[in-house]
Amino acid sequence: MIRPGQRSIVALLAGLVAVAGSFAVSGLRQSFVVAPVDAVVVRATPAELVAFAIEELGYLGELLAYLTAVALTVVLFATANYVGLLVADAMAARVSIPSRVSVAVLVGGTTLVLAWLLSGSALSSVGAAAPAVVLAVAAAPADPGSPDGTVDSVRRRVLAASAGAVAFGALSYALGSRRATDIDHELPEAARAADAATLREQADERTLEIDGIPGLVSGIDDFYEVDINNVDPVLEASEWTLSVTGAVDSSFTVTYDELVDGDVRTGYNTLRCVGEQLNGDLLDNAIWTAVPVATLLERADPGGGCECVMVRAADDYYEQFPIAALERGFLAFGMNGESLPREHGHPVRLLVPGHWGEINVKWVTEIEVLDREVEGYWEERGWHGTGPVNTVAKLWTVNERADGRVQVGGHAYAGSRGIETVEVSVDGGDSWEAAELSEPLPSEHVLGERDAWRQWQYTWEPPAGDHEVVVRAIDGTGTLQPAEEESPYPSGSSGWVSETISV
Ligand SMILES: Nc1nc2c(c(=O)[nH]1)N[C@H]1C(S)=C(S)[C@@H](COP(=O)(O)O)O[C@H]1N2
Ligand SMILES: [Mo]
C-alpha cells in the first residue's frame, strides 16, 4: 500500500512529467496543455491587477502569469492522478488486478483524457500520458505482501521517480524549446523585399549617432511585444484567411495569396502601447510591408449604425473602433524585409496609423462591421486605448563626454501629428532650448504620413552640481505635450520626462 503522503508526491510528479511531456512534443503552441489554462488565467485576472502588472512589472508580470498557468496545470493533472491512484488502491484491495496494472490504466487514462480536453491534440495527449504512466508505475505501490512493498522500498522508488521526473522535465524543456515554428521568413515575390533594404539605408542616413539609444528602425528582436497570451498563435500563411462580415453589402473572405497580390506598400510606422510608463520603452518603429485596408472596405461597402468595426484575431483578441480609423489602416505581412514574425502577428496584422498599439490587431482573422458599439478586450478592462496616441519625448540616455560636456537624448513620437520640435530645459523648466532632431523619415515612405518617431539630442556644458533636465515635444499641429502628469491607466501616460543629473 502506498501512504497518502507518498501518493500525493507520485500524483504531483506524474502531473509534472505530463506537462513536461506535452511541452516536449508541442513546444510553445496551442496544443501545449498549459496554453488554454494560461488563456483562462489571463482572462480571469482582475482588471486592476492586469493594469498594475503592465505598468509596474512589465515582462515580469507576463512571466508571473505564465508560471501561475504552468503551476495550475500541474496541479490539475496531479489532482486527477491522485484520484486515479486512490481508485487503483481500492481496486487492488477488492479485485485481483495487479496494482501496477490498475495504476497504469487509471493514471494513463485520466492524463490522456485531461490532456485531450485541454489540447485537442492526440500527439500532445500521448506526450503527456506516456511519461505519467511510466512514472506512476515505477513508483507505484507493489502488490501487498511482495518484498518491494515495504515502506523503505516504496520510499526509495519515490525518490528515484523524483530524480527521473526532474531529469525528464529538463529534457522536455530542451526538446520543446527547439521545436521552432515553421514560419517562412521569405517575403512573397510581390512584396519587393528590396524596398525594405532601401528604406533601411534611408533610415540609417538619418539616424543620429547617440550612444545608448536605438536607431530609427528597431530590430525585429528588439521591437517590443505586448499581447494577451503567453502562447502566441502559430498560423500558416497558406491556411490563413481574413473575413469581412457584419453590416456590409457583401461579406467575403480573402486568402493570403490574394492579399499580398494587392497594392503592396513598404513604409515606416511606429507603434506605442497605451500601458507604457511615461519614459518607458514600449515604443518602436519598423519597416512594414503592407496593403491598404481601404480596398477591402470599398469592396464590402459597409453600412451599420455606428460607423464602427470589431476586429478579431486568432488569439481570441478583439478590439472595436471607428471605421474611419480602419480606412486609413494597413494589413501588414512583412517586417523589416522579412515575413511578419510569429510574435508580431504572423501571417498578417493590422496597422492603424496614429492610434495606440492595442487596435493594431495581430493574427487578424475578421473585420466585422457593427450596428452599434460594443467594448473591446481592453475597454472591458477599463482602458481607453483605441484613440490617437499621446505626444511624448523620451529621455533615454545621458552621456558624459571626456571634454566635460553632457549629452542627453532619446526619441519623440506624436502619432500621425508628427514631431515638429523637441525642447530641453536644463534648469528644471525655467528656460527652454530646441534640441537637435533627426531628419524626419520621408512622409511618402511612412504608412500614415507623419506616423514615425524622431530622435533628439542636446549637448551642453554644465557647471558642477545638480541639474534637472526636462524634455517636451511639440507636435506637427503646434500643440505642446501636456505637462499634467497621468499614469498609463486608463488613457496613456502624460507629463514631461525629467531627470536630475549630477556633474
Ligand atoms: N491579436 C492581438 N493583437 C494585439 C494584441 C493582442 O494581445 N492580441 N495586443 C495589442 C497591443 S496592446 C499592442 S501595444 C500591440 C503591440 O504590438 P507588438 O507586440 O507587435 O509590438 O499589439 C496589439 N495587437
Ligand atoms: Mo498595448
Coordinates of C-alpha atoms and ligand atoms in Angstrom, one line a residue:
M1 CA 0.0 0.0 0.0
I2 CA 1.2 3.5 -0.8
R3 CA 0.9 6.0 2.1
P4 CA -1.2 9.1 1.5
G5 CA 1.8 11.4 1.6
Q6 CA 3.7 9.4 -1.0
R7 CA 0.5 9.1 -3.1
S8 CA 0.3 12.9 -3.4
I9 CA 4.0 13.0 -4.3
V10 CA 3.6 10.4 -7.0
A11 CA 0.5 12.2 -8.3
L12 CA 2.3 15.5 -8.4
L13 CA 5.4 14.0 -10.1
A14 CA 3.1 12.4 -12.7
G15 CA 1.4 15.7 -13.2
L16 CA 4.8 17.4 -13.7
V17 CA 6.0 14.9 -16.3
A18 CA 2.7 15.1 -18.1
V19 CA 3.0 18.8 -18.6
A20 CA 6.7 18.4 -19.5
G21 CA 5.9 15.6 -22.0
S22 CA 3.2 17.7 -23.6
F23 CA 5.7 20.6 -24.0
A24 CA 8.4 18.3 -25.4
V25 CA 6.1 17.3 -28.3
S26 CA 4.2 20.6 -28.8
G27 CA 6.6 23.4 -27.9
L28 CA 5.0 26.7 -27.1
R29 CA 1.9 26.2 -29.2
Q30 CA -1.8 25.9 -28.7
S31 CA -1.5 22.1 -28.3
F32 CA 0.7 22.6 -25.2
V33 CA -1.7 21.7 -22.3
V34 CA -0.7 24.9 -20.5
A35 CA -1.9 27.2 -23.4
P36 CA -5.7 27.1 -22.5
V37 CA -5.0 27.3 -18.8
D38 CA -2.9 30.4 -19.5
A39 CA -5.7 31.9 -21.5
V40 CA -8.1 31.3 -18.6
V41 CA -5.7 32.8 -16.1
V42 CA -5.1 35.9 -18.2
R43 CA -8.8 36.5 -18.7
A44 CA -9.8 35.8 -15.1
T45 CA -7.2 38.1 -13.6
P46 CA -8.9 41.2 -12.2
A47 CA -8.5 44.4 -14.4
E48 CA -6.7 46.3 -11.6
L49 CA -4.2 43.6 -11.2
V50 CA -3.6 43.4 -15.0
A51 CA -3.1 47.2 -15.1
F52 CA -0.7 47.0 -12.3
A53 CA 1.2 44.1 -13.9
I54 CA 1.5 46.0 -17.2
E55 CA 2.5 49.3 -15.6
E56 CA 4.8 48.2 -12.8
L57 CA 6.0 44.7 -13.7
G58 CA 6.2 44.6 -17.5
Y59 CA 7.8 41.4 -18.7
L60 CA 8.0 40.1 -15.1
G61 CA 4.2 40.3 -14.9
E62 CA 3.9 38.1 -18.0
L63 CA 6.3 35.6 -16.6
L64 CA 4.3 35.5 -13.3
A65 CA 1.1 34.9 -15.2
Y66 CA 2.8 32.2 -17.2
L67 CA 4.3 30.4 -14.2
T68 CA 0.9 30.6 -12.5
A69 CA -0.6 28.8 -15.5
V70 CA 2.1 26.2 -15.5
A71 CA 1.6 25.5 -11.8
L72 CA -2.1 25.4 -12.1
T73 CA -1.9 22.9 -15.0
V74 CA 0.5 20.6 -13.0
V75 CA -2.0 20.8 -10.1
L76 CA -4.9 19.9 -12.4
F77 CA -3.1 16.8 -13.6
A78 CA -1.9 16.0 -10.1
T79 CA -5.4 16.1 -8.7
A80 CA -6.7 13.8 -11.5
N81 CA -3.7 11.4 -10.8
Y82 CA -4.4 11.4 -7.1
V83 CA -8.0 10.3 -7.6
G84 CA -6.7 7.7 -10.1
L85 CA -4.2 6.4 -7.5
L86 CA -6.9 6.2 -4.9
V87 CA -9.2 4.2 -7.2
A88 CA -6.2 2.0 -8.1
D89 CA -5.6 1.2 -4.5
A90 CA -9.3 0.4 -3.9
M91 CA -9.3 -1.9 -6.9
A92 CA -6.1 -3.7 -5.8
A93 CA -7.8 -4.3 -2.5
R94 CA -11.0 -5.6 -3.9
V95 CA -10.3 -7.4 -7.2
S96 CA -7.3 -9.3 -8.0
I97 CA -5.8 -7.0 -10.6
P98 CA -2.1 -6.4 -10.1
S99 CA -1.8 -2.9 -8.7
R100 CA 0.7 -1.8 -11.3
V101 CA -1.8 -2.6 -14.0
S102 CA -4.6 -0.5 -12.4
V103 CA -2.1 2.3 -11.7
A104 CA -1.1 2.3 -15.3
V105 CA -4.7 2.3 -16.6
L106 CA -6.0 4.9 -14.2
V107 CA -3.1 7.4 -14.3
G108 CA -2.7 6.9 -18.0
G109 CA -6.4 7.2 -18.7
T110 CA -7.1 10.3 -16.6
T111 CA -4.0 12.0 -18.0
L112 CA -4.9 11.1 -21.6
V113 CA -8.5 12.4 -21.2
L114 CA -7.5 15.6 -19.4
A115 CA -4.7 16.4 -21.9
W116 CA -7.1 15.8 -24.7
L117 CA -9.7 18.1 -23.3
L118 CA -7.1 20.8 -22.8
S119 CA -5.1 20.5 -26.0
G120 CA -7.4 18.8 -28.5
S121 CA -4.2 17.2 -29.8
A122 CA -3.6 13.4 -29.9
L123 CA 0.2 13.9 -30.0
S124 CA 0.2 16.3 -27.0
S125 CA -2.1 13.9 -25.1
V126 CA 0.1 10.9 -25.7
G127 CA 3.1 13.1 -24.9
A128 CA 1.6 13.8 -21.6
A129 CA 0.2 10.4 -20.7
A130 CA 3.2 8.2 -21.6
P131 CA 5.7 9.7 -19.1
A132 CA 3.0 9.9 -16.4
V133 CA 2.3 6.2 -16.8
V134 CA 6.0 5.3 -16.6
L135 CA 6.5 7.5 -13.6
A136 CA 3.4 6.2 -11.7
V137 CA 4.2 2.6 -12.4
A138 CA 7.8 3.0 -11.4
A139 CA 6.7 4.5 -8.1
A140 CA 3.5 2.5 -7.7
P141 CA 2.6 0.5 -4.7
A142 CA 3.6 -3.1 -5.1
D143 CA 1.1 -5.8 -4.6
P144 CA 0.5 -6.5 -0.9
G145 CA 2.9 -8.9 0.5
S146 CA 5.6 -8.7 -2.2
P147 CA 9.1 -7.8 -1.0
D148 CA 9.2 -4.4 -2.7
G149 CA 6.0 -3.3 -0.8
T150 CA 7.9 -2.4 2.3
V151 CA 7.9 1.3 3.4
D152 CA 11.6 1.6 2.7
S153 CA 11.4 0.2 -0.8
V154 CA 8.5 2.5 -1.6
R155 CA 10.4 5.5 -0.3
R156 CA 13.4 4.5 -2.5
R157 CA 11.2 4.2 -5.6
V158 CA 9.6 7.6 -4.9
L159 CA 13.0 9.2 -4.6
A160 CA 14.2 7.6 -7.8
A161 CA 11.0 8.8 -9.5
S162 CA 11.6 12.3 -8.3
A163 CA 15.0 12.4 -9.8
G164 CA 13.6 10.9 -13.0
A165 CA 10.9 13.5 -13.2
V166 CA 13.4 16.3 -12.8
A167 CA 15.6 14.9 -15.5
F168 CA 12.7 14.3 -17.8
G169 CA 11.5 17.9 -17.1
A170 CA 14.9 19.3 -18.2
L171 CA 15.0 17.2 -21.3
S172 CA 11.4 18.1 -22.3
Y173 CA 12.2 21.8 -21.8
A174 CA 15.2 21.5 -24.2
L175 CA 13.2 19.5 -26.7
G176 CA 10.1 21.8 -26.6
S177 CA 12.2 24.9 -26.9
R178 CA 13.8 23.6 -30.0
R179 CA 10.5 23.0 -31.7
A180 CA 10.9 26.0 -33.9
T181 CA 7.8 27.3 -35.6
D182 CA 8.0 26.6 -39.3
I183 CA 7.4 30.1 -40.5
D184 CA 8.7 31.0 -43.9
H185 CA 10.9 34.1 -43.4
E186 CA 11.0 35.0 -47.1
L187 CA 8.6 37.7 -48.2
P188 CA 6.4 36.8 -51.2
E189 CA 7.8 37.8 -54.6
A190 CA 5.2 40.6 -55.0
A191 CA 6.4 42.3 -51.8
R192 CA 9.6 43.6 -53.3
A193 CA 11.8 42.9 -50.3
A194 CA 14.4 45.2 -51.9
D195 CA 12.2 48.2 -51.0
A196 CA 12.7 47.4 -47.3
A197 CA 16.5 47.4 -47.8
T198 CA 16.3 50.8 -49.5
L199 CA 14.2 52.2 -46.6
R200 CA 16.7 50.8 -44.1
E201 CA 19.5 52.7 -45.8
Q202 CA 17.4 55.8 -45.8
A203 CA 16.7 55.5 -42.1
D204 CA 20.4 54.8 -41.3
E205 CA 21.4 58.0 -43.1
R206 CA 19.0 60.0 -40.9
T207 CA 20.0 58.2 -37.7
L208 CA 21.8 60.5 -35.2
E209 CA 24.9 58.9 -33.6
I210 CA 23.9 58.9 -30.0
D211 CA 25.3 56.3 -27.5
G212 CA 22.7 54.4 -25.6
I213 CA 19.6 54.9 -27.8
P214 CA 18.2 52.7 -30.6
G215 CA 18.4 53.7 -34.2
L216 CA 15.4 54.9 -36.3
V217 CA 14.4 51.3 -37.2
S218 CA 14.0 48.8 -34.4
G219 CA 15.4 45.3 -34.9
I220 CA 12.8 42.6 -35.0
D221 CA 14.1 41.1 -31.8
D222 CA 14.2 44.5 -30.1
F223 CA 10.7 45.5 -31.1
Y224 CA 8.5 45.5 -28.0
E225 CA 5.9 42.8 -27.7
V226 CA 2.6 43.1 -25.9
D227 CA -0.2 40.5 -26.2
I228 CA -2.7 38.8 -24.0
N229 CA -1.5 35.2 -24.1
N230 CA 1.9 33.7 -23.3
V231 CA 1.4 31.2 -26.0
D232 CA 1.1 33.0 -29.3
P233 CA -0.9 31.5 -32.2
V234 CA 1.0 29.8 -35.0
L235 CA -0.8 30.4 -38.2
E236 CA 0.3 29.2 -41.6
A237 CA 0.0 31.7 -44.3
S238 CA -1.4 29.1 -46.6
E239 CA -4.2 28.4 -44.2
W240 CA -4.9 32.0 -43.1
T241 CA -8.0 33.9 -44.3
L242 CA -9.5 37.2 -43.4
S243 CA -13.3 37.6 -43.4
V244 CA -15.1 40.9 -43.8
T245 CA -18.5 40.4 -42.2
G246 CA -21.4 42.1 -40.4
A247 CA -23.3 45.1 -41.7
V248 CA -21.8 45.0 -45.2
D249 CA -23.2 44.9 -48.7
S250 CA -21.4 41.6 -49.3
S251 CA -19.3 39.6 -46.9
F252 CA -16.3 37.9 -48.3
T253 CA -13.1 36.2 -47.4
V254 CA -9.6 36.8 -48.7
T255 CA -6.6 34.4 -48.7
Y256 CA -3.0 35.3 -48.0
D257 CA -2.1 35.0 -51.7
E258 CA -5.0 37.3 -52.7
L259 CA -4.0 39.8 -50.1
V260 CA -0.3 40.1 -51.0
D261 CA -1.3 40.3 -54.6
G262 CA -2.8 43.7 -53.9
D263 CA -1.5 47.2 -53.8
V264 CA 1.7 46.5 -51.8
R265 CA 3.4 49.4 -49.9
T266 CA 6.6 49.4 -48.0
G267 CA 6.8 52.0 -45.3
Y268 CA 7.8 53.0 -41.8
N269 CA 5.3 53.0 -38.9
T270 CA 5.8 53.5 -35.2
L271 CA 3.8 51.7 -32.5
R272 CA 3.3 52.7 -28.9
C273 CA 1.4 50.8 -26.1
V274 CA -1.1 52.7 -24.0
G275 CA 0.2 50.8 -21.0
E276 CA 3.7 52.0 -21.1
Q277 CA 5.3 54.3 -18.5
L278 CA 6.0 57.9 -19.5
N279 CA 9.7 57.2 -20.0
G280 CA 9.1 53.5 -20.8
D281 CA 10.2 51.7 -24.0
L282 CA 7.0 50.1 -25.4
L283 CA 7.6 52.3 -28.4
D284 CA 9.3 51.1 -31.6
N285 CA 9.5 51.7 -35.3
A286 CA 9.7 49.2 -38.1
I287 CA 9.6 49.0 -41.9
W288 CA 6.4 47.2 -42.8
T289 CA 5.3 45.6 -46.0
A290 CA 1.5 46.0 -46.2
V291 CA -1.6 46.6 -48.3
P292 CA -4.2 49.4 -47.5
V293 CA -7.4 48.2 -45.8
A294 CA -9.4 50.7 -47.9
T295 CA -9.5 48.4 -50.9
L296 CA -11.2 45.7 -48.8
L297 CA -13.6 48.1 -47.2
E298 CA -14.7 49.5 -50.6
R299 CA -15.4 46.0 -51.8
A300 CA -17.5 45.3 -48.7
D301 CA -19.4 48.7 -48.8
P302 CA -20.0 48.9 -45.1
G303 CA -23.3 50.2 -43.6
G304 CA -24.2 49.8 -40.0
G305 CA -25.4 52.3 -37.4
C306 CA -22.2 53.1 -35.5
E307 CA -19.6 53.6 -38.2
C308 CA -17.6 51.2 -36.2
V309 CA -15.9 47.8 -36.6
M310 CA -14.9 44.9 -34.4
V311 CA -11.6 43.4 -35.5
R312 CA -10.9 39.8 -34.2
A313 CA -7.9 37.7 -34.0
A314 CA -6.8 34.1 -33.7
D315 CA -5.9 34.5 -30.1
D316 CA -9.5 35.5 -29.3
Y317 CA -8.5 39.1 -29.0
Y318 CA -11.0 41.7 -30.3
E319 CA -11.0 45.5 -30.5
Q320 CA -13.7 47.9 -31.6
F321 CA -13.0 51.3 -33.1
P322 CA -14.3 53.7 -35.8
I323 CA -14.3 52.6 -39.5
A324 CA -12.7 56.0 -40.2
A325 CA -9.6 54.8 -38.5
L326 CA -9.6 51.5 -40.2
E327 CA -10.0 53.1 -43.6
R328 CA -6.5 54.6 -43.2
G329 CA -5.1 51.4 -41.9
F330 CA -2.9 48.7 -43.4
L331 CA -2.7 44.9 -43.3
A332 CA 1.0 44.2 -42.8
F333 CA 2.6 40.9 -43.7
G334 CA 6.2 41.9 -43.7
M335 CA 8.5 43.5 -41.1
N336 CA 12.0 44.8 -41.8
G337 CA 12.1 42.9 -45.1
E338 CA 11.1 39.5 -43.6
S339 CA 7.7 37.9 -43.4
L340 CA 5.9 39.0 -40.3
P341 CA 7.3 37.1 -37.2
R342 CA 5.1 35.0 -35.1
E343 CA 5.2 37.3 -32.1
H344 CA 4.2 40.3 -34.1
G345 CA 1.1 38.6 -35.7
H346 CA 2.2 36.1 -38.5
P347 CA 1.0 36.0 -41.1
V348 CA -1.0 39.3 -41.1
R349 CA -1.6 42.1 -38.6
L350 CA -3.4 45.4 -38.7
L351 CA -1.6 48.8 -38.6
V352 CA -3.7 51.7 -37.7
P353 CA -1.6 54.8 -38.0
G354 CA -1.8 57.4 -35.2
H355 CA -3.6 55.1 -32.8
W356 CA -2.4 53.3 -29.7
G357 CA -0.9 49.9 -30.3
E358 CA -3.9 48.0 -29.0
I359 CA -6.0 48.3 -32.1
N360 CA -3.1 47.2 -34.3
V361 CA -4.5 43.7 -34.1
K362 CA -2.1 40.9 -34.7
W363 CA -3.0 37.4 -36.2
V364 CA -6.1 39.2 -37.6
T365 CA -8.8 37.0 -38.9
E366 CA -12.0 39.0 -39.1
I367 CA -13.3 42.5 -39.6
E368 CA -16.9 42.8 -38.6
V369 CA -18.8 45.9 -39.4
L370 CA -21.1 46.6 -36.4
D371 CA -24.5 48.1 -36.0
R372 CA -23.8 49.5 -32.5
E373 CA -20.8 50.0 -30.3
V374 CA -19.6 47.2 -28.0
E375 CA -16.5 47.2 -25.9
G376 CA -13.2 45.6 -27.0
Y377 CA -10.9 43.4 -24.9
W378 CA -9.1 46.2 -23.1
E379 CA -12.1 48.5 -22.8
E380 CA -13.9 45.8 -21.0
R381 CA -11.0 46.0 -18.5
G382 CA -11.2 49.8 -18.1
W383 CA -8.6 51.0 -20.6
H384 CA -9.3 53.8 -23.1
G385 CA -6.7 52.8 -25.7
T386 CA -8.4 52.9 -29.1
G387 CA -7.8 56.5 -29.8
P388 CA -4.9 58.6 -31.0
V389 CA -1.6 58.3 -29.1
N390 CA -0.4 61.0 -26.7
T391 CA 2.7 63.0 -27.6
V392 CA 5.9 62.1 -25.8
A393 CA 9.6 62.9 -25.7
K394 CA 11.7 60.2 -24.1
L395 CA 14.9 60.8 -22.2
W396 CA 16.7 57.6 -22.8
T397 CA 20.3 58.4 -22.4
V398 CA 22.8 60.7 -20.6
N399 CA 26.3 60.7 -22.0
E400 CA 29.1 62.4 -20.1
R401 CA 31.8 63.4 -22.6
A402 CA 35.5 63.5 -21.9
D403 CA 35.5 67.2 -22.6
G404 CA 33.1 67.9 -19.7
R405 CA 30.1 68.3 -21.9
V406 CA 27.0 66.3 -21.3
Q407 CA 24.7 64.9 -24.0
V408 CA 21.1 63.9 -23.3
G409 CA 18.9 62.2 -26.0
G410 CA 16.0 60.0 -26.8
H411 CA 13.1 59.6 -29.2
A412 CA 9.9 61.6 -29.6
Y413 CA 6.6 60.5 -31.1
A414 CA 3.2 62.0 -31.7
G415 CA 1.4 59.6 -33.9
S416 CA 0.0 60.9 -37.2
R417 CA 0.5 64.5 -36.0
G418 CA 4.3 64.1 -36.3
I419 CA 7.0 65.7 -34.2
E420 CA 7.8 69.3 -35.0
T421 CA 10.2 70.3 -32.2
V422 CA 11.7 68.9 -29.0
E423 CA 12.6 71.3 -26.3
V424 CA 15.1 70.7 -23.5
S425 CA 15.4 72.5 -20.2
V426 CA 18.5 72.1 -18.0
D427 CA 17.2 74.2 -15.2
G428 CA 14.1 72.4 -14.1
G429 CA 11.8 74.0 -16.7
D430 CA 12.7 77.7 -16.3
S431 CA 14.2 78.1 -19.7
W432 CA 14.0 76.0 -22.8
E433 CA 16.2 75.3 -25.8
A434 CA 15.4 73.5 -29.0
A435 CA 17.1 70.1 -29.3
E436 CA 18.7 68.7 -32.4
L437 CA 16.3 66.4 -34.2
S438 CA 16.9 63.6 -36.7
E439 CA 15.6 64.4 -40.2
P440 CA 12.1 63.2 -40.5
L441 CA 11.7 59.9 -42.3
P442 CA 10.3 60.9 -45.7
S443 CA 6.5 61.1 -45.5
E444 CA 5.9 59.3 -48.8
H445 CA 7.5 56.3 -47.2
V446 CA 5.7 56.5 -43.9
L447 CA 2.5 54.5 -43.5
G448 CA 0.3 57.2 -42.1
E449 CA 2.4 60.1 -43.4
R450 CA 3.9 61.5 -40.3
D451 CA 3.5 58.5 -38.1
A452 CA 7.2 57.8 -37.4
W453 CA 9.3 58.8 -34.4
R454 CA 12.3 61.1 -34.5
Q455 CA 15.4 61.1 -32.4
W456 CA 16.6 64.2 -30.5
Q457 CA 19.8 65.2 -28.7
Y458 CA 21.0 68.1 -26.7
T459 CA 24.6 68.7 -25.6
W460 CA 25.8 71.4 -23.2
E461 CA 28.5 72.2 -20.7
P462 CA 27.0 72.1 -17.2
P463 CA 28.7 73.7 -14.2
A464 CA 29.4 71.3 -11.3
G465 CA 26.3 70.5 -9.3
D466 CA 22.8 69.1 -9.8
H467 CA 20.8 69.8 -12.9
E468 CA 17.2 68.9 -13.5
V469 CA 16.8 68.1 -17.2
V470 CA 13.2 68.3 -18.6
V471 CA 12.2 67.4 -22.1
R472 CA 9.0 68.1 -24.0
A473 CA 7.8 67.8 -27.6
I474 CA 5.7 70.0 -29.8
D475 CA 3.6 68.0 -32.4
G476 CA 3.0 68.8 -36.1
T477 CA -0.1 70.8 -35.2
G478 CA 1.9 73.1 -33.0
T479 CA 0.5 71.6 -29.8
L480 CA 2.8 71.3 -26.8
Q481 CA 3.0 68.0 -25.0
P482 CA 0.8 68.5 -21.9
A483 CA 2.6 68.9 -18.6
E484 CA 0.0 67.4 -16.4
E485 CA 1.1 64.0 -15.1
E486 CA -1.1 60.9 -15.6
S487 CA -0.3 57.3 -15.1
P488 CA -0.8 54.9 -18.0
Y489 CA -4.1 53.5 -16.8
P490 CA -6.6 54.1 -18.3
S491 CA -5.7 56.6 -21.2
G492 CA -2.0 56.5 -21.5
S493 CA 0.7 58.3 -19.5
S494 CA 1.1 62.0 -19.7
G495 CA 3.5 64.7 -18.4
W496 CA 7.1 65.8 -19.2
V497 CA 10.0 63.4 -18.6
S498 CA 12.6 64.8 -16.2
E499 CA 15.8 63.6 -14.7
T500 CA 18.3 65.1 -12.3
I501 CA 21.9 64.9 -13.5
S502 CA 24.9 65.4 -11.1
V503 CA 28.2 66.5 -12.5
Ligands
LIG1 N1 -4.3 39.6 -31.6 C1 -3.8 40.5 -30.8 N2 -3.4 41.7 -31.3 C2 -2.8 42.6 -30.5 C3 -2.6 42.4 -29.1 C4 -3.0 41.1 -28.6 O1 -2.9 40.8 -27.4 N3 -3.6 40.2 -29.4 N4 -2.0 43.4 -28.3 C5 -2.1 44.7 -28.8 C6 -1.3 45.7 -28.0 S1 -1.9 46.1 -26.5 C7 -0.3 46.3 -28.6 S2 0.5 47.6 -27.8 C8 0.3 45.9 -29.9 C9 1.7 45.5 -29.8 O2 2.3 45.0 -31.0 P1 3.7 44.3 -31.0 O3 3.6 43.2 -30.0 O4 3.9 43.8 -32.4 O5 4.7 45.4 -30.5 O6 -0.4 44.8 -30.4 C10 -1.8 44.8 -30.3 N5 -2.4 43.8 -31.0
MO2 MO -0.8 48.0 -25.9

